[in-house]
XYZ file of C-alpha atoms in Angstrom:
296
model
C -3.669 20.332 -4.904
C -4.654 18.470 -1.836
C -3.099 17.444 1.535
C -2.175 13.585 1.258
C -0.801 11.034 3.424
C 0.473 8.024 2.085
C 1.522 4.826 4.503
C 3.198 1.967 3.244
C 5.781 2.622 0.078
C 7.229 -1.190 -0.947
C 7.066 -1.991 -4.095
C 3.213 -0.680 -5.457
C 3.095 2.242 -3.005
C 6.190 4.082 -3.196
C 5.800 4.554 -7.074
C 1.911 5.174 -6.358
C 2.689 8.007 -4.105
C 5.732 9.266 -6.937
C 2.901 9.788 -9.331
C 0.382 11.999 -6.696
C 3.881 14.191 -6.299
C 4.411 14.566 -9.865
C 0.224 15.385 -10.452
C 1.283 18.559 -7.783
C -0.565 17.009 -4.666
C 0.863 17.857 -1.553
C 2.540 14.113 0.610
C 3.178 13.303 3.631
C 4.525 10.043 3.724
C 5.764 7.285 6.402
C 6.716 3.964 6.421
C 8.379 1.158 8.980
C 11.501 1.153 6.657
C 13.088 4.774 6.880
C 15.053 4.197 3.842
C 11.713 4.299 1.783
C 10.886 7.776 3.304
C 13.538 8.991 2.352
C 13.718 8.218 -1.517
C 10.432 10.046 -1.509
C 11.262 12.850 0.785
C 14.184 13.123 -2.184
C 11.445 13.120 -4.929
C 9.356 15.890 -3.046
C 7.249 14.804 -0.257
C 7.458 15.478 3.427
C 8.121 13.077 6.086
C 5.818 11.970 9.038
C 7.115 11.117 12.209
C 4.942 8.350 12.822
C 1.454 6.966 11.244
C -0.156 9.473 13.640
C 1.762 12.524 12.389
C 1.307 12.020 8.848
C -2.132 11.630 8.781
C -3.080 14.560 11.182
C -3.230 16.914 8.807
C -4.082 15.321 5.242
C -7.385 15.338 3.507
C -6.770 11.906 2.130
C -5.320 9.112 3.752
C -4.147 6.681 1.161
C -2.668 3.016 2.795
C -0.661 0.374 0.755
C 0.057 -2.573 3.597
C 1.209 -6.179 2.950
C -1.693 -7.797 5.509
C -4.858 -7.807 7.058
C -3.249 -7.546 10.467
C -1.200 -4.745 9.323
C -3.970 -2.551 8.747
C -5.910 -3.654 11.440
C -3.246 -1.787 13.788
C -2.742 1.137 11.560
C -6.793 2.110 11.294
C -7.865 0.898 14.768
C -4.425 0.940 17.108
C -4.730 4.066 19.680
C -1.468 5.564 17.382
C -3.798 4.617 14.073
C -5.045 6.675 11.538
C -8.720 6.776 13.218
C -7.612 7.989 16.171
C -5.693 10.968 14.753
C -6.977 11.371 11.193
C -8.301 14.747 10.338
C -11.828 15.073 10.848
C -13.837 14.414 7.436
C -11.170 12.757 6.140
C -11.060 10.452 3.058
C -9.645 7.030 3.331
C -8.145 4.838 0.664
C -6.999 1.087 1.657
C -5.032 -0.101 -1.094
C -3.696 -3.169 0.616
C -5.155 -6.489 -0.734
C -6.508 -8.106 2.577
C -9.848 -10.072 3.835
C -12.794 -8.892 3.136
C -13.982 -9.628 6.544
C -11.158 -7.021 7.943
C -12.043 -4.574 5.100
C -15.771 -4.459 6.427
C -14.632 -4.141 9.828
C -12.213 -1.372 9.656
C -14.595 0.575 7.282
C -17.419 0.151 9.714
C -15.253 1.541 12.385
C -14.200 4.903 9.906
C -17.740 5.654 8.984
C -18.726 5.547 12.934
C -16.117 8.133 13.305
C -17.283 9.964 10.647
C -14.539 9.147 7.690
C -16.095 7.871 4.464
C -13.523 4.765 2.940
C -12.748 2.669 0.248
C -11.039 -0.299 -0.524
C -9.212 -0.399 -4.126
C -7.213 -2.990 -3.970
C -5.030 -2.891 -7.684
C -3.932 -4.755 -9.971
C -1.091 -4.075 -12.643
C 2.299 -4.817 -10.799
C 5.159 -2.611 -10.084
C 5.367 -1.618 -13.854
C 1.535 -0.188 -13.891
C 2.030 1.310 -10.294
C 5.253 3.124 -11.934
C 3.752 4.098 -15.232
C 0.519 5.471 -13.394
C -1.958 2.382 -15.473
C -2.658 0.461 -12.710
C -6.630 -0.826 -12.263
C -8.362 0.127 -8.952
C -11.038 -2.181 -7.594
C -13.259 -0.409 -5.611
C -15.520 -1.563 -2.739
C -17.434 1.062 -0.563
C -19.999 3.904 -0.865
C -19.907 5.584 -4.908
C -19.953 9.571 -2.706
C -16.816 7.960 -1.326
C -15.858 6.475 -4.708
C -16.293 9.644 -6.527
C -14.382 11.867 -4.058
C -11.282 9.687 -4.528
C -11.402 9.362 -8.407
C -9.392 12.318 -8.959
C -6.395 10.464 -7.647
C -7.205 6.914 -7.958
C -7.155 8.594 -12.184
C -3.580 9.890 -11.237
C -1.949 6.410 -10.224
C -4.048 4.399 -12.291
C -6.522 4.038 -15.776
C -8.879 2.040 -14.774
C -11.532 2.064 -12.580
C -14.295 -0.020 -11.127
C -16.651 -0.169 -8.385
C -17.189 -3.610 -7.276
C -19.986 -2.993 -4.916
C -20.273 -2.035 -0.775
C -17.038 -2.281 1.589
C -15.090 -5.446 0.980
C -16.032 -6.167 -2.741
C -13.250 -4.751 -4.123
C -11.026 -7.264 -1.824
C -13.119 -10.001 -2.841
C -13.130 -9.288 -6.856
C -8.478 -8.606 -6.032
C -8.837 -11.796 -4.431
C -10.282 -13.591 -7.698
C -8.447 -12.366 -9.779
C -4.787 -12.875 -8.203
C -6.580 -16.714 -7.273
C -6.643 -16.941 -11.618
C -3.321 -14.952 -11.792
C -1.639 -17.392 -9.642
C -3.219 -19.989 -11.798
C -2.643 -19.197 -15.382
C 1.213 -17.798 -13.937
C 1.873 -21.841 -13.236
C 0.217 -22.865 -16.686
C 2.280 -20.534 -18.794
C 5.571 -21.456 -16.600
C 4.495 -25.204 -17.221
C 4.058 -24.749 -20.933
C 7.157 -23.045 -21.709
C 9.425 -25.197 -19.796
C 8.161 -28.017 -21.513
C 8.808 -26.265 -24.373
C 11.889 -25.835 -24.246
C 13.117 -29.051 -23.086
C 11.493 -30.356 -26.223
C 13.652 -28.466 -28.011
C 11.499 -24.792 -28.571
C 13.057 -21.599 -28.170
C 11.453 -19.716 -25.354
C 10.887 -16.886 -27.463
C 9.341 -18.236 -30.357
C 6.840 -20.514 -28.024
C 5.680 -17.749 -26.085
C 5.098 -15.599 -29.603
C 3.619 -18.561 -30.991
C 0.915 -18.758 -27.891
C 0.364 -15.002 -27.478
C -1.528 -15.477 -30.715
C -2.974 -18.483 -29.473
C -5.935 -19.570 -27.366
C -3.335 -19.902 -24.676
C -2.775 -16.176 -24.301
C -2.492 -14.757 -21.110
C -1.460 -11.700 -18.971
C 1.750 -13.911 -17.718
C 2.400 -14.871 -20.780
C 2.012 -11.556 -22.746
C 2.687 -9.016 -20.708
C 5.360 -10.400 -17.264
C 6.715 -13.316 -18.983
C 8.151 -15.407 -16.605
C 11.115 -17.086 -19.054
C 14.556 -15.216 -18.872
C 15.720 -13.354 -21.948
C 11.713 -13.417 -23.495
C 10.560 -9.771 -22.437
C 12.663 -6.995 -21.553
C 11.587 -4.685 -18.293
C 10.009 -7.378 -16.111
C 11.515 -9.795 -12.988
C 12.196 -12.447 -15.611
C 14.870 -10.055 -16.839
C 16.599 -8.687 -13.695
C 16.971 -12.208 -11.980
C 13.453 -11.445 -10.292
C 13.691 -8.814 -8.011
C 11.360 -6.277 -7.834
C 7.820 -7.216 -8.730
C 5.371 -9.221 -6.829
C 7.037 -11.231 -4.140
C 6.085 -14.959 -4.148
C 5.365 -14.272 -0.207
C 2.902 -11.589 -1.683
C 1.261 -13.881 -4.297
C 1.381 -16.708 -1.410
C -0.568 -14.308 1.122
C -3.357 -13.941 -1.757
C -3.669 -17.732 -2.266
C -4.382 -17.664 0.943
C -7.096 -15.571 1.268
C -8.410 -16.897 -1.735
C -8.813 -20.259 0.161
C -10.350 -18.659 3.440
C -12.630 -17.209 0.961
C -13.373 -20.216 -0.957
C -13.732 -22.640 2.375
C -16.160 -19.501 3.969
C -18.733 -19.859 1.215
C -18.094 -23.855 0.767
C -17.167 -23.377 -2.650
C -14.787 -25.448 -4.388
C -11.246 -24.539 -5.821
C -9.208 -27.141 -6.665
C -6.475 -25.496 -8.988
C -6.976 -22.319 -6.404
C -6.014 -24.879 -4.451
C -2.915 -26.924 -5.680
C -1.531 -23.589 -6.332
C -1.354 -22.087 -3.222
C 0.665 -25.178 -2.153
C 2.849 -25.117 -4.777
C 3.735 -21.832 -3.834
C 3.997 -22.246 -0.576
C 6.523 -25.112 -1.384
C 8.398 -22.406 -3.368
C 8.565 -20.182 -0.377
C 9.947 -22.999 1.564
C 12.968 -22.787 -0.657
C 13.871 -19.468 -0.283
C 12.230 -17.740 -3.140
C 9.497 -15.739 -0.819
C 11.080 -12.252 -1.345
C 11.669 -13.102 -5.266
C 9.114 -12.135 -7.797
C 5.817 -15.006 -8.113
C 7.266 -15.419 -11.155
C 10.637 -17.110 -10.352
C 8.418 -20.494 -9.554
C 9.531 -21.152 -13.391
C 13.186 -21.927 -11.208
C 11.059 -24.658 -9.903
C 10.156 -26.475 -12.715
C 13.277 -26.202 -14.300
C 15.058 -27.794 -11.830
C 12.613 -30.700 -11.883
C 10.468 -30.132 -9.373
């Protein structure tokens, strides 16, 4: 059993830090919204007063944040985890941010004597819940290998990406080509069905296809198609479109940084930022199907 504190519990963290209860570690959990404490509190963790107080006595500090900026105040604010973080301590950023950040804030934690990681995941809400989520790891392999206990409690897989901030940029490439092939299979089965295709069938048909993909096979983005993802709960839950919009984002940062072109990176981040616009930022990326159904 070890001594964990776990910051940030939206959608990914909260059921990330349900599964480090149920493996019999020991959390100490906080977050801005005090309703999310307390779910976990019920499930059996502790609460922290603040960031400060839940990290001052933990072994591991594990953080699951929705922006760069965010954990720029929560490692290197004077109430932050550096500042009051056991010494020695293990640190796990979770958060999908810049790379440029990630390097900056792990610079600062090995200076003060913490060895970090940044695993940004990828799986969605239903791997975060059923403990198969894929960490992405950038940052010393000591530091790797001290965390791989847990990271094999929330998750199944496991890769090291390379030094601080690879494991943001390999999160960032892939959500740029989830974002991508998410607007293909949207586009395909719409015009599917107004050609006359059942949903159903079409996406079958194409899961066997050379068209398959994750979207399509696995968070299918059609209502009535696949039980037990947004599609099918008039997408809530999941990964917001303001989420997915942040990553398309940083994607293009990344992309104009190193002068590389992205064209459908691109196109996509505007459409979704168009899709935003209209209200759908705190709906699942997936509802951009509403979009193109409605013509536009």
């Amino acid at each position: 059993m070890m001594r964990i504190a776990f910051l940030g519990l939206g959608n990914m963290g909260a059921p990330m830090a349900q599964n480090l209860i149920k493996a019999g570690h020991e959390l100490t959990v906080f977050d801005l919204v005090a309703a999310s404490v307390d779910k976990l509190v019920k499930d059996g963790a502790k609460a922290g007063r603040d960031a400060a107080d839940a990290v001052r006595n933990a072994e591991v500090v594990v953080t699951m944040l929705p922006s760069s900026a965010a954990v720029k105040r929560l490692y290197l604010g004077d109430g932050g985890v550096l500042a009051h973080a056991a010494a020695g301590a293990l640190l796990i950023d979770s958060s999908t941010i810049s790379p440029d950040v990630s390097r900056e804030v792990a610079t600062a934690a090995v200076a003060k004597g913490f060895a970090m990681i940044d695993a940004p995941v990828s799986g969605g809400t239903a791997g975060a819940a059923a403990g198969t989520l894929t960490f992405i790891v950038g940052g010393e392999a000591a530091a790797l290998e001290r965390a791989r206990p847990l990271l094999e409690k929330m998750g199944k897989n496991v890769f090291h990406a390379g030094a601080s901030g690879a494991g943001q940029i390999a999160k960032i490439c892939n959500n740029m080509l989830l974002g991508i092939h998410m607007l293909g299979t949207c586009e395909a089965i719409n015009l599917g069905t107004r050609l006359g295709l059942d949903p159903k069938v079409l996406s079958d048909v194409m899961a066997k296809s050379s068209g398959r993909n994750w979207s399509l096979e696995l968070y299918n983005p059609w209502p009535g198609v696949m039980e037990n993802v947004p599609a099918s709960r008039e997408y809530k839950g999941g990964f917001g479109t303001d989420l997915m919009l942040k990553d398309l984002g940083l994607s293009q940062e990344a992309s104009q940084s190193a002068g590389v072109a992205t064209p459908l990176g691109a196109l996509t981040r505007q459409l979704y930022q168009l899709h935003s616009g209209r209200g759908y930022g705190a709906l699942d990326f997936s509802s951009i199907v509403d979009a193109l159904r409605a013509g536009a």
